[in-house]
Amino acid sequence: MAEFQERQSDLLDCLLWHEYDPCCSEPCACSPTKTRTYRCRDCFVFEPCCKDCMKASHAHAPFHHIEEWSGTCFTRCSLYSLGFELCLGHGGRRCPTAPPQQLAPLVIVHTNGVHRVRVCYCECARLPTKPIQLLRASLYPATWTLPSTAFTLQVLKHYHLDSLQSRKPAYDYWAILRGLTDNTRLSPVPDRYEELLRVSREWRVLTLFKRSGQFLGIPDFVPDQGNSVAVLCPACPRPGVNLLDGWELQVTDENRYGFPHAYHSS
Ligand SMILES: [Zn+2]
Ligand SMILES: [Zn+2]
Ligand SMILES: [Zn+2]
């Protein structure tokens, strides 16, 4: 701690350095007529840029938090307020057959908070339904007819692990997401707590069936598992799975409770 105390002033200087960028209000790299007004808080070492560059550079990072230079400080804004569209079905590009005004607002919950996003769905022939389009983009819809909310698969995985490890209640997890979105509570954050409760349960069932091999009908995945989705102990000796060939010939009274097998071979 003595070293920290010695450097505390320098460290605070470095933190304050992030509150200003000398590039602000200079011409953007794309055009001398556009000024660098926006920066991203989530991109690594991101130079301020103009509105169009900000939208174009986030086609594959639609849930980043961005800020606008007011002339004296950075203030929070959003890709939504810049007119950003999240395009589905064409690798991040707009569907050529989608109507120009097909922009359904969607609330998307991610690990860094809650976002409002204009979604441009694919309208090509033989298109999958909107919920399936969302799922293919790693967004889990909260409803299945006209989805207005979706959770990223990353936040569902994160919440799953977090709740198992820290035993944190869903309400506290939601409070963190709300705080990451706007900890001042000056602007309303869409409340999706009830949706989190339901969708996270659906997610656990789906991952259970996926990981157990039951959904794919793999008969030899675990020979004696039957239709169970229980997680098996990989260290328990099981003939045909992790026991060495001829194991039964080597069992003695001395080693019958600590028999060397594939994971504990000596
Ligand atoms: Zn970014
Ligand atoms: Zn630009
Ligand atoms: Zn399309």
Tab-separated table of N, CA and C in Angstrom, residues 69-226:
chain	number	residue	atom	x	y	z
A	69	TRP	N	-19.177	14.615	-27.172
A	69	TRP	CA	-18.436	15.750	-26.627
A	69	TRP	C	-19.314	16.998	-26.711
A	70	SER	N	-19.575	17.599	-25.561
A	70	SER	CA	-20.488	18.751	-25.532
A	70	SER	C	-19.758	20.076	-25.766
A	71	GLY	N	-18.442	20.049	-25.768
A	71	GLY	CA	-17.650	21.276	-25.845
A	71	GLY	C	-16.864	21.491	-24.572
A	72	THR	N	-17.404	20.945	-23.484
A	72	THR	CA	-16.698	21.068	-22.201
A	72	THR	C	-16.508	19.714	-21.513
A	73	CYS	N	-17.333	18.734	-21.869
A	73	CYS	CA	-17.216	17.414	-21.242
A	73	CYS	C	-17.897	16.373	-22.125
A	74	PHE	N	-17.649	15.113	-21.790
A	74	PHE	CA	-18.347	14.024	-22.476
A	74	PHE	C	-19.656	13.733	-21.752
A	75	THR	N	-20.723	13.587	-22.523
A	75	THR	CA	-22.010	13.209	-21.938
A	75	THR	C	-22.474	11.908	-22.585
A	76	ARG	N	-23.258	11.169	-21.849
A	76	ARG	CA	-23.739	9.883	-22.357
A	76	ARG	C	-24.717	10.083	-23.507
A	77	CYS	N	-24.585	9.293	-24.536
A	77	CYS	CA	-25.638	9.215	-25.554
A	77	CYS	C	-25.701	7.750	-25.970
A	78	SER	N	-26.354	7.445	-27.050
A	78	SER	CA	-26.502	6.039	-27.436
A	78	SER	C	-26.468	5.908	-28.944
A	79	LEU	N	-26.140	4.708	-29.382
A	79	LEU	CA	-26.176	4.434	-30.826
A	79	LEU	C	-27.605	4.607	-31.338
A	80	TYR	N	-28.568	4.315	-30.489
A	80	TYR	CA	-29.986	4.490	-30.868
A	80	TYR	C	-30.270	5.941	-31.225
A	81	SER	N	-29.757	6.875	-30.410
A	81	SER	CA	-30.028	8.296	-30.666
A	81	SER	C	-29.337	8.786	-31.935
A	82	LEU	N	-28.322	8.057	-32.411
A	82	LEU	CA	-27.644	8.432	-33.659
A	82	LEU	C	-28.340	7.831	-34.881
A	83	GLY	N	-29.375	7.012	-34.650
A	83	GLY	CA	-30.079	6.391	-35.771
A	83	GLY	C	-29.489	5.057	-36.195
A	84	PHE	N	-28.743	4.425	-35.293
A	84	PHE	CA	-28.109	3.136	-35.628
A	84	PHE	C	-29.158	2.047	-35.848
A	85	GLU	N	-28.923	1.187	-36.846
A	85	GLU	CA	-29.792	0.041	-37.118
A	85	GLU	C	-29.005	-1.241	-36.916
A	86	LEU	N	-29.625	-2.203	-36.242
A	86	LEU	CA	-29.038	-3.533	-36.115
A	86	LEU	C	-29.659	-4.399	-37.201
A	87	CYS	N	-28.848	-4.782	-38.187
A	87	CYS	CA	-29.375	-5.505	-39.343
A	87	CYS	C	-29.145	-7.005	-39.178
A	88	LEU	N	-30.198	-7.780	-39.414
A	88	LEU	CA	-30.118	-9.234	-39.242
A	88	LEU	C	-30.157	-9.939	-40.591
A	89	GLY	N	-29.437	-11.031	-40.673
A	89	GLY	CA	-29.585	-11.927	-41.819
A	89	GLY	C	-28.589	-11.766	-42.944
A	90	HIS	N	-27.814	-10.707	-42.968
A	90	HIS	CA	-26.892	-10.510	-44.093
A	90	HIS	C	-25.494	-10.136	-43.585
A	91	GLY	N	-25.071	-10.785	-42.530
A	91	GLY	CA	-23.732	-10.534	-41.992
A	91	GLY	C	-23.541	-9.118	-41.493
A	92	GLY	N	-24.603	-8.489	-41.004
A	92	GLY	CA	-24.489	-7.128	-40.471
A	92	GLY	C	-24.890	-6.059	-41.475
A	93	ARG	N	-25.117	-6.471	-42.737
A	93	ARG	CA	-25.548	-5.489	-43.748
A	93	ARG	C	-27.069	-5.491	-43.833
A	94	ARG	N	-27.627	-4.379	-44.334
A	94	ARG	CA	-29.076	-4.242	-44.420
A	94	ARG	C	-29.634	-5.198	-45.477
A	95	CYS	N	-30.755	-5.828	-45.177
A	95	CYS	CA	-31.395	-6.722	-46.148
A	95	CYS	C	-31.827	-5.901	-47.363
A	96	PRO	N	-31.474	-6.319	-48.584
A	96	PRO	CA	-31.838	-5.521	-49.764
A	96	PRO	C	-33.341	-5.449	-49.991
A	97	THR	N	-34.095	-6.395	-49.470
A	97	THR	CA	-35.545	-6.375	-49.688
A	97	THR	C	-36.307	-5.784	-48.499
A	98	ALA	N	-35.615	-5.356	-47.469
A	98	ALA	CA	-36.305	-4.780	-46.304
A	98	ALA	C	-36.789	-3.372	-46.636
A	99	PRO	N	-38.035	-3.039	-46.257
A	99	PRO	CA	-38.521	-1.677	-46.509
A	99	PRO	C	-37.710	-0.655	-45.722
A	100	PRO	N	-37.590	0.581	-46.234
A	100	PRO	CA	-36.710	1.568	-45.583
A	100	PRO	C	-37.110	1.881	-44.148
A	101	GLN	N	-38.390	1.795	-43.830
A	101	GLN	CA	-38.828	2.178	-42.484
A	101	GLN	C	-39.116	0.985	-41.584
A	102	GLN	N	-38.605	-0.202	-41.948
A	102	GLN	CA	-38.863	-1.382	-41.128
A	102	GLN	C	-37.908	-1.391	-39.943
A	103	LEU	N	-38.229	-0.628	-38.945
A	103	LEU	CA	-37.320	-0.488	-37.818
A	103	LEU	C	-38.068	-0.701	-36.506
A	104	ALA	N	-38.179	-1.955	-36.114
A	104	ALA	CA	-38.894	-2.265	-34.884
A	104	ALA	C	-37.990	-1.986	-33.696
A	105	PRO	N	-38.398	-1.097	-32.766
A	105	PRO	CA	-37.556	-0.881	-31.583
A	105	PRO	C	-37.570	-2.103	-30.677
A	106	LEU	N	-36.409	-2.450	-30.185
A	106	LEU	CA	-36.283	-3.638	-29.350
A	106	LEU	C	-35.458	-3.264	-28.124
A	107	VAL	N	-35.862	-3.788	-26.976
A	107	VAL	CA	-35.043	-3.627	-25.763
A	107	VAL	C	-34.146	-4.849	-25.667
A	108	ILE	N	-32.836	-4.636	-25.652
A	108	ILE	CA	-31.893	-5.755	-25.600
A	108	ILE	C	-31.074	-5.659	-24.314
A	109	VAL	N	-31.081	-6.756	-23.572
A	109	VAL	CA	-30.340	-6.810	-22.307
A	109	VAL	C	-29.019	-7.526	-22.563
A	110	HIS	N	-27.921	-6.844	-22.247
A	110	HIS	CA	-26.587	-7.408	-22.466
A	110	HIS	C	-25.829	-7.354	-21.140
A	111	THR	N	-24.630	-7.910	-21.110
A	111	THR	CA	-23.850	-7.938	-19.860
A	111	THR	C	-23.471	-6.537	-19.387
A	112	ASN	N	-23.488	-5.554	-20.290
A	112	ASN	CA	-23.099	-4.195	-19.878
A	112	ASN	C	-24.310	-3.280	-19.698
A	113	GLY	N	-25.514	-3.827	-19.666
A	113	GLY	CA	-26.681	-2.997	-19.403
A	113	GLY	C	-27.823	-3.246	-20.384
A	114	VAL	N	-28.755	-2.307	-20.381
A	114	VAL	CA	-29.979	-2.429	-21.177
A	114	VAL	C	-29.901	-1.426	-22.325
A	115	HIS	N	-30.241	-1.880	-23.529
A	115	HIS	CA	-30.097	-1.032	-24.714
A	115	HIS	C	-31.414	-0.981	-25.490
A	116	ARG	N	-31.665	0.176	-26.092
A	116	ARG	CA	-32.751	0.272	-27.070
A	116	ARG	C	-32.105	0.210	-28.449
A	117	VAL	N	-32.618	-0.675	-29.283
A	117	VAL	CA	-31.983	-0.892	-30.582
A	117	VAL	C	-33.054	-0.980	-31.667
A	118	ARG	N	-32.816	-0.278	-32.781
A	118	ARG	CA	-33.686	-0.450	-33.956
A	118	ARG	C	-33.226	-1.702	-34.688
A	119	VAL	N	-34.135	-2.626	-34.878
A	119	VAL	CA	-33.765	-3.881	-35.533
A	119	VAL	C	-34.345	-3.915	-36.936
A	120	CYS	N	-33.505	-4.185	-37.907
A	120	CYS	CA	-33.950	-4.330	-39.289
A	120	CYS	C	-33.894	-5.819	-39.620
A	121	TYR	N	-35.073	-6.444	-39.679
A	121	TYR	CA	-35.123	-7.884	-39.950
A	121	TYR	C	-34.922	-8.168	-41.428
A	122	CYS	N	-34.501	-9.384	-41.724
A	122	CYS	CA	-34.373	-9.826	-43.114
A	122	CYS	C	-35.761	-10.124	-43.663
A	123	GLU	N	-36.038	-9.658	-44.874
A	123	GLU	CA	-37.350	-9.871	-45.497
A	123	GLU	C	-37.239	-10.720	-46.754
A	124	CYS	N	-36.127	-11.422	-46.904
A	124	CYS	CA	-35.946	-12.246	-48.099
A	124	CYS	C	-36.970	-13.387	-48.126
A	125	ALA	N	-37.137	-13.982	-49.335
A	125	ALA	CA	-38.060	-15.110	-49.472
A	125	ALA	C	-37.608	-16.263	-48.586
A	126	ARG	N	-38.565	-17.024	-48.105
A	126	ARG	CA	-38.328	-18.175	-47.223
A	126	ARG	C	-37.553	-17.763	-45.971
A	127	LEU	N	-37.848	-16.553	-45.506
A	127	LEU	CA	-37.150	-16.041	-44.336
A	127	LEU	C	-37.616	-16.781	-43.088
A	128	PRO	N	-36.740	-16.975	-42.105
A	128	PRO	CA	-37.202	-17.512	-40.823
A	128	PRO	C	-38.006	-16.457	-40.076
A	129	THR	N	-38.769	-16.900	-39.082
A	129	THR	CA	-39.578	-15.954	-38.315
A	129	THR	C	-38.668	-14.995	-37.542
A	130	LYS	N	-39.248	-13.903	-37.062
A	130	LYS	CA	-38.435	-12.905	-36.363
A	130	LYS	C	-37.740	-13.480	-35.127
A	131	PRO	N	-38.443	-14.260	-34.283
A	131	PRO	CA	-37.720	-14.834	-33.136
A	131	PRO	C	-36.536	-15.708	-33.551
A	132	ILE	N	-36.700	-16.457	-34.643
A	132	ILE	CA	-35.586	-17.310	-35.089
A	132	ILE	C	-34.446	-16.453	-35.628
A	133	GLN	N	-34.789	-15.373	-36.321
A	133	GLN	CA	-33.730	-14.467	-36.788
A	133	GLN	C	-32.953	-13.900	-35.608
A	134	LEU	N	-33.687	-13.558	-34.549
A	134	LEU	CA	-33.010	-13.032	-33.355
A	134	LEU	C	-32.087	-14.088	-32.743
A	135	LEU	N	-32.610	-15.315	-32.633
A	135	LEU	CA	-31.798	-16.379	-32.032
A	135	LEU	C	-30.546	-16.661	-32.845
A	136	ARG	N	-30.670	-16.597	-34.172
A	136	ARG	CA	-29.481	-16.831	-35.014
A	136	ARG	C	-28.462	-15.720	-34.842
A	137	ALA	N	-28.933	-14.569	-34.359
A	137	ALA	CA	-28.007	-13.463	-34.073
A	137	ALA	C	-27.589	-13.468	-32.604
A	138	SER	N	-27.788	-14.610	-31.925
A	138	SER	CA	-27.414	-14.767	-30.503
A	138	SER	C	-28.225	-13.862	-29.585
A	139	LEU	N	-29.482	-13.609	-29.969
A	139	LEU	CA	-30.386	-12.825	-29.118
A	139	LEU	C	-31.592	-13.698	-28.773
A	140	TYR	N	-31.831	-13.910	-27.491
A	140	TYR	CA	-32.914	-14.796	-27.057
A	140	TYR	C	-34.172	-13.950	-26.813
A	141	PRO	N	-35.216	-14.126	-27.632
A	141	PRO	CA	-36.408	-13.286	-27.474
A	141	PRO	C	-37.187	-13.627	-26.202
A	142	ALA	N	-37.733	-12.603	-25.577
A	142	ALA	CA	-38.498	-12.828	-24.342
A	142	ALA	C	-39.906	-13.300	-24.645
A	143	THR	N	-40.410	-13.008	-25.856
A	143	THR	CA	-41.721	-13.501	-26.284
A	143	THR	C	-41.580	-14.012	-27.716
A	144	TRP	N	-42.600	-14.750	-28.165
A	144	TRP	CA	-42.433	-15.471	-29.436
A	144	TRP	C	-43.344	-14.984	-30.551
A	145	THR	N	-44.261	-14.081	-30.289
A	145	THR	CA	-45.120	-13.595	-31.380
A	145	THR	C	-44.552	-12.312	-31.975
A	146	LEU	N	-44.555	-11.242	-31.203
A	146	LEU	CA	-43.950	-9.988	-31.662
A	146	LEU	C	-42.918	-9.571	-30.620
A	147	PRO	N	-41.708	-10.085	-30.695
A	147	PRO	CA	-40.733	-9.810	-29.636
A	147	PRO	C	-40.411	-8.317	-29.515
A	148	SER	N	-40.462	-7.830	-28.293
A	148	SER	CA	-40.052	-6.439	-28.050
A	148	SER	C	-38.870	-6.393	-27.088
A	149	THR	N	-38.471	-7.567	-26.609
A	149	THR	CA	-37.326	-7.672	-25.695
A	149	THR	C	-36.516	-8.903	-26.058
A	150	ALA	N	-35.216	-8.774	-25.940
A	150	ALA	CA	-34.348	-9.948	-26.162
A	150	ALA	C	-33.164	-9.856	-25.207
A	151	PHE	N	-32.634	-11.022	-24.865
A	151	PHE	CA	-31.438	-11.117	-24.019
A	151	PHE	C	-30.314	-11.699	-24.873
A	152	THR	N	-29.128	-11.124	-24.774
A	152	THR	CA	-28.012	-11.724	-25.501
A	152	THR	C	-27.653	-13.054	-24.833
A	153	LEU	N	-27.136	-13.988	-25.620
A	153	LEU	CA	-26.747	-15.270	-25.037
A	153	LEU	C	-25.620	-15.077	-24.024
A	154	GLN	N	-24.818	-14.030	-24.240
A	154	GLN	CA	-23.730	-13.764	-23.290
A	154	GLN	C	-24.277	-13.424	-21.905
A	155	VAL	N	-25.345	-12.618	-21.846
A	155	VAL	CA	-25.861	-12.239	-20.527
A	155	VAL	C	-26.528	-13.435	-19.859
A	156	LEU	N	-27.139	-14.320	-20.650
A	156	LEU	CA	-27.762	-15.508	-20.053
A	156	LEU	C	-26.693	-16.447	-19.486
A	157	LYS	N	-25.582	-16.603	-20.218
A	157	LYS	CA	-24.483	-17.433	-19.698
A	157	LYS	C	-23.887	-16.789	-18.445
A	158	HIS	N	-23.711	-15.482	-18.514
A	158	HIS	CA	-23.106	-14.768	-17.384
A	158	HIS	C	-23.987	-14.877	-16.144
A	159	TYR	N	-25.281	-14.678	-16.310
A	159	TYR	CA	-26.182	-14.757	-15.159
A	159	TYR	C	-26.225	-16.183	-14.604
A	160	HIS	N	-26.214	-17.176	-15.495
A	160	HIS	CA	-26.238	-18.574	-15.072
A	160	HIS	C	-25.037	-18.876	-14.160
A	161	LEU	N	-23.830	-18.541	-14.637
A	161	LEU	CA	-22.625	-18.793	-13.844
A	161	LEU	C	-22.594	-17.953	-12.577
A	162	ASP	N	-22.996	-16.700	-12.718
A	162	ASP	CA	-22.960	-15.789	-11.575
A	162	ASP	C	-23.875	-16.280	-10.457
A	163	SER	N	-25.064	-16.733	-10.826
A	163	SER	CA	-26.012	-17.166	-9.793
A	163	SER	C	-25.542	-18.466	-9.152
A	164	LEU	N	-24.884	-19.342	-9.948
A	164	LEU	CA	-24.388	-20.595	-9.370
A	164	LEU	C	-23.222	-20.343	-8.421
A	165	GLN	N	-22.354	-19.420	-8.799
A	165	GLN	CA	-21.138	-19.200	-8.009
A	165	GLN	C	-21.376	-18.304	-6.798
A	166	SER	N	-22.078	-17.179	-7.025
A	166	SER	CA	-22.205	-16.203	-5.944
A	166	SER	C	-23.542	-16.295	-5.218
A	167	ARG	N	-24.450	-17.133	-5.724
A	167	ARG	CA	-25.796	-17.259	-5.125
A	167	ARG	C	-26.524	-15.916	-5.096
A	168	LYS	N	-26.191	-15.082	-6.054
A	168	LYS	CA	-26.813	-13.753	-6.081
A	168	LYS	C	-28.268	-13.856	-6.549
A	169	PRO	N	-29.184	-13.229	-5.853
A	169	PRO	CA	-30.575	-13.259	-6.320
A	169	PRO	C	-30.725	-12.525	-7.656
A	170	ALA	N	-31.715	-12.949	-8.425
A	170	ALA	CA	-31.949	-12.333	-9.743
A	170	ALA	C	-32.184	-10.831	-9.603
A	171	TYR	N	-32.824	-10.436	-8.511
A	171	TYR	CA	-33.131	-9.006	-8.343
A	171	TYR	C	-31.842	-8.182	-8.242
A	172	ASP	N	-30.859	-8.732	-7.539
A	172	ASP	CA	-29.576	-8.021	-7.410
A	172	ASP	C	-28.835	-7.983	-8.737
A	173	TYR	N	-28.925	-9.087	-9.484
A	173	TYR	CA	-28.274	-9.100	-10.791
A	173	TYR	C	-28.916	-8.042	-11.691
A	174	TRP	N	-30.254	-7.970	-11.629
A	174	TRP	CA	-30.939	-6.970	-12.444
A	174	TRP	C	-30.549	-5.552	-12.001
A	175	ALA	N	-30.402	-5.361	-10.700
A	175	ALA	CA	-30.021	-4.027	-10.193
A	175	ALA	C	-28.661	-3.614	-10.741
A	176	ILE	N	-27.746	-4.584	-10.916
A	176	ILE	CA	-26.436	-4.269	-11.478
A	176	ILE	C	-26.585	-3.855	-12.948
A	177	LEU	N	-27.372	-4.612	-13.698
A	177	LEU	CA	-27.579	-4.261	-15.114
A	177	LEU	C	-28.206	-2.867	-15.230
A	178	ARG	N	-29.129	-2.570	-14.334
A	178	ARG	CA	-29.780	-1.255	-14.353
A	178	ARG	C	-28.753	-0.157	-14.029
A	179	GLY	N	-27.887	-0.447	-13.053
A	179	GLY	CA	-26.864	0.532	-12.693
A	179	GLY	C	-25.845	0.741	-13.805
A	180	LEU	N	-25.498	-0.342	-14.508
A	180	LEU	CA	-24.563	-0.213	-15.624
A	180	LEU	C	-25.174	0.625	-16.752
A	181	THR	N	-26.488	0.584	-16.865
A	181	THR	CA	-27.166	1.363	-17.905
A	181	THR	C	-27.200	2.833	-17.529
A	182	ASP	N	-27.636	3.127	-16.325
A	182	ASP	CA	-27.660	4.508	-15.843
A	182	ASP	C	-27.733	4.478	-14.320
A	183	ASN	N	-26.600	4.676	-13.703
A	183	ASN	CA	-26.548	4.567	-12.246
A	183	ASN	C	-27.087	5.815	-11.552
A	184	THR	N	-27.320	6.882	-12.323
A	184	THR	CA	-27.867	8.097	-11.715
A	184	THR	C	-29.386	8.017	-11.575
A	185	ARG	N	-29.997	7.129	-12.322
A	185	ARG	CA	-31.465	6.964	-12.362
A	185	ARG	C	-32.164	8.215	-12.862
A	186	LEU	N	-31.436	9.059	-13.617
A	186	LEU	CA	-32.066	10.263	-14.160
A	186	LEU	C	-32.917	9.933	-15.381
A	187	SER	N	-32.567	8.877	-16.082
A	187	SER	CA	-33.383	8.474	-17.229
A	187	SER	C	-33.951	7.091	-16.957
A	188	PRO	N	-35.192	6.852	-17.364
A	188	PRO	CA	-35.813	5.558	-17.035
A	188	PRO	C	-35.146	4.409	-17.790
A	189	VAL	N	-34.897	3.316	-17.086
A	189	VAL	CA	-34.351	2.106	-17.698
A	189	VAL	C	-35.496	1.110	-17.828
A	190	PRO	N	-35.729	0.570	-19.032
A	190	PRO	CA	-36.837	-0.398	-19.184
A	190	PRO	C	-36.708	-1.541	-18.188
A	191	ASP	N	-37.800	-1.839	-17.496
A	191	ASP	CA	-37.772	-2.875	-16.468
A	191	ASP	C	-38.022	-4.245	-17.111
A	192	ARG	N	-37.037	-5.093	-17.094
A	192	ARG	CA	-37.177	-6.444	-17.663
A	192	ARG	C	-36.825	-7.513	-16.626
A	193	TYR	N	-37.077	-7.194	-15.363
A	193	TYR	CA	-36.761	-8.136	-14.281
A	193	TYR	C	-37.592	-9.420	-14.407
A	194	GLU	N	-38.889	-9.273	-14.642
A	194	GLU	CA	-39.754	-10.457	-14.762
A	194	GLU	C	-39.313	-11.324	-15.947
A	195	GLU	N	-38.950	-10.664	-17.026
A	195	GLU	CA	-38.494	-11.402	-18.211
A	195	GLU	C	-37.188	-12.152	-17.918
A	196	LEU	N	-36.314	-11.519	-17.145
A	196	LEU	CA	-35.048	-12.184	-16.783
A	196	LEU	C	-35.322	-13.467	-16.001
A	197	LEU	N	-36.282	-13.408	-15.073
A	197	LEU	CA	-36.612	-14.585	-14.274
A	197	LEU	C	-37.056	-15.743	-15.172
A	198	ARG	N	-37.931	-15.436	-16.114
A	198	ARG	CA	-38.490	-16.498	-16.952
A	198	ARG	C	-37.477	-17.005	-17.978
A	199	VAL	N	-36.850	-16.069	-18.672
A	199	VAL	CA	-35.932	-16.471	-19.747
A	199	VAL	C	-34.729	-17.241	-19.190
A	200	SER	N	-34.247	-16.859	-18.013
A	200	SER	CA	-33.090	-17.565	-17.458
A	200	SER	C	-33.449	-19.007	-17.115
A	201	ARG	N	-34.706	-19.254	-16.728
A	201	ARG	CA	-35.117	-20.638	-16.463
A	201	ARG	C	-35.182	-21.428	-17.762
A	202	GLU	N	-35.704	-20.792	-18.808
A	202	GLU	CA	-35.752	-21.464	-20.113
A	202	GLU	C	-34.334	-21.797	-20.577
A	203	TRP	N	-33.416	-20.861	-20.356
A	203	TRP	CA	-32.029	-21.043	-20.784
A	203	TRP	C	-31.393	-22.245	-20.087
A	204	ARG	N	-31.677	-22.400	-18.800
A	204	ARG	CA	-31.090	-23.515	-18.059
A	204	ARG	C	-31.592	-24.854	-18.586
A	205	VAL	N	-32.879	-24.914	-18.915
A	205	VAL	CA	-33.421	-26.166	-19.460
A	205	VAL	C	-32.781	-26.471	-20.813
A	206	LEU	N	-32.679	-25.456	-21.655
A	206	LEU	CA	-32.123	-25.668	-22.994
A	206	LEU	C	-30.669	-26.117	-22.934
A	207	THR	N	-29.879	-25.482	-22.079
A	207	THR	CA	-28.468	-25.875	-21.987
A	207	THR	C	-28.328	-27.279	-21.393
A	208	LEU	N	-29.255	-27.626	-20.494
A	208	LEU	CA	-29.238	-28.969	-19.908
A	208	LEU	C	-29.420	-30.029	-20.982
A	209	PHE	N	-30.396	-29.826	-21.864
A	209	PHE	CA	-30.659	-30.800	-22.919
A	209	PHE	C	-29.541	-30.809	-23.953
A	210	LYS	N	-28.975	-29.647	-24.195
A	210	LYS	CA	-27.888	-29.578	-25.180
A	210	LYS	C	-26.654	-30.315	-24.668
A	211	ARG	N	-26.273	-30.048	-23.436
A	211	ARG	CA	-25.028	-30.611	-22.916
A	211	ARG	C	-25.134	-32.091	-22.587
A	212	SER	N	-26.334	-32.567	-22.273
A	212	SER	CA	-26.486	-33.984	-21.933
A	212	SER	C	-26.459	-34.858	-23.173
A	213	GLY	N	-26.575	-34.260	-24.359
A	213	GLY	CA	-26.598	-35.049	-25.590
A	213	GLY	C	-27.963	-35.628	-25.887
A	214	GLN	N	-28.948	-35.394	-25.001
A	214	GLN	CA	-30.278	-35.969	-25.201
A	214	GLN	C	-30.957	-35.407	-26.443
A	215	PHE	N	-30.798	-34.109	-26.683
A	215	PHE	CA	-31.498	-33.491	-27.804
A	215	PHE	C	-31.021	-34.072	-29.126
A	216	LEU	N	-29.725	-34.343	-29.220
A	216	LEU	CA	-29.169	-34.876	-30.467
A	216	LEU	C	-29.375	-36.386	-30.579
A	217	GLY	N	-29.900	-37.001	-29.506
A	217	GLY	CA	-30.171	-38.433	-29.544
A	217	GLY	C	-28.913	-39.258	-29.718
A	218	ILE	N	-27.862	-38.876	-29.028
A	218	ILE	CA	-26.597	-39.611	-29.145
A	218	ILE	C	-26.680	-40.843	-28.233
A	219	PRO	N	-26.887	-42.047	-28.787
A	219	PRO	CA	-27.116	-43.210	-27.909
A	219	PRO	C	-25.885	-43.612	-27.123
A	220	ASP	N	-24.695	-43.394	-27.705
A	220	ASP	CA	-23.477	-43.845	-27.031
A	220	ASP	C	-22.792	-42.726	-26.263
A	221	PHE	N	-23.456	-41.568	-26.185
A	221	PHE	CA	-22.835	-40.434	-25.510
A	221	PHE	C	-22.462	-40.828	-24.087
A	222	VAL	N	-23.414	-41.351	-23.369
A	222	VAL	CA	-23.164	-41.947	-22.052
A	222	VAL	C	-24.000	-43.222	-22.012
A	223	PRO	N	-23.361	-44.407	-22.125
A	223	PRO	CA	-24.109	-45.647	-22.343
A	223	PRO	C	-25.189	-45.939	-21.325
A	224	ASP	N	-24.919	-45.683	-20.042
A	224	ASP	CA	-25.910	-46.069	-19.036
A	224	ASP	C	-26.728	-44.874	-18.544
A	225	GLN	N	-26.771	-43.809	-19.313
A	225	GLN	CA	-27.458	-42.606	-18.834
A	225	GLN	C	-28.957	-42.646	-19.096
A	226	GLY	N	-29.370	-43.425	-20.104
A	226	GLY	CA	-30.790	-43.448	-20.441
A	226	GLY	C	-31.253	-42.096	-20.916
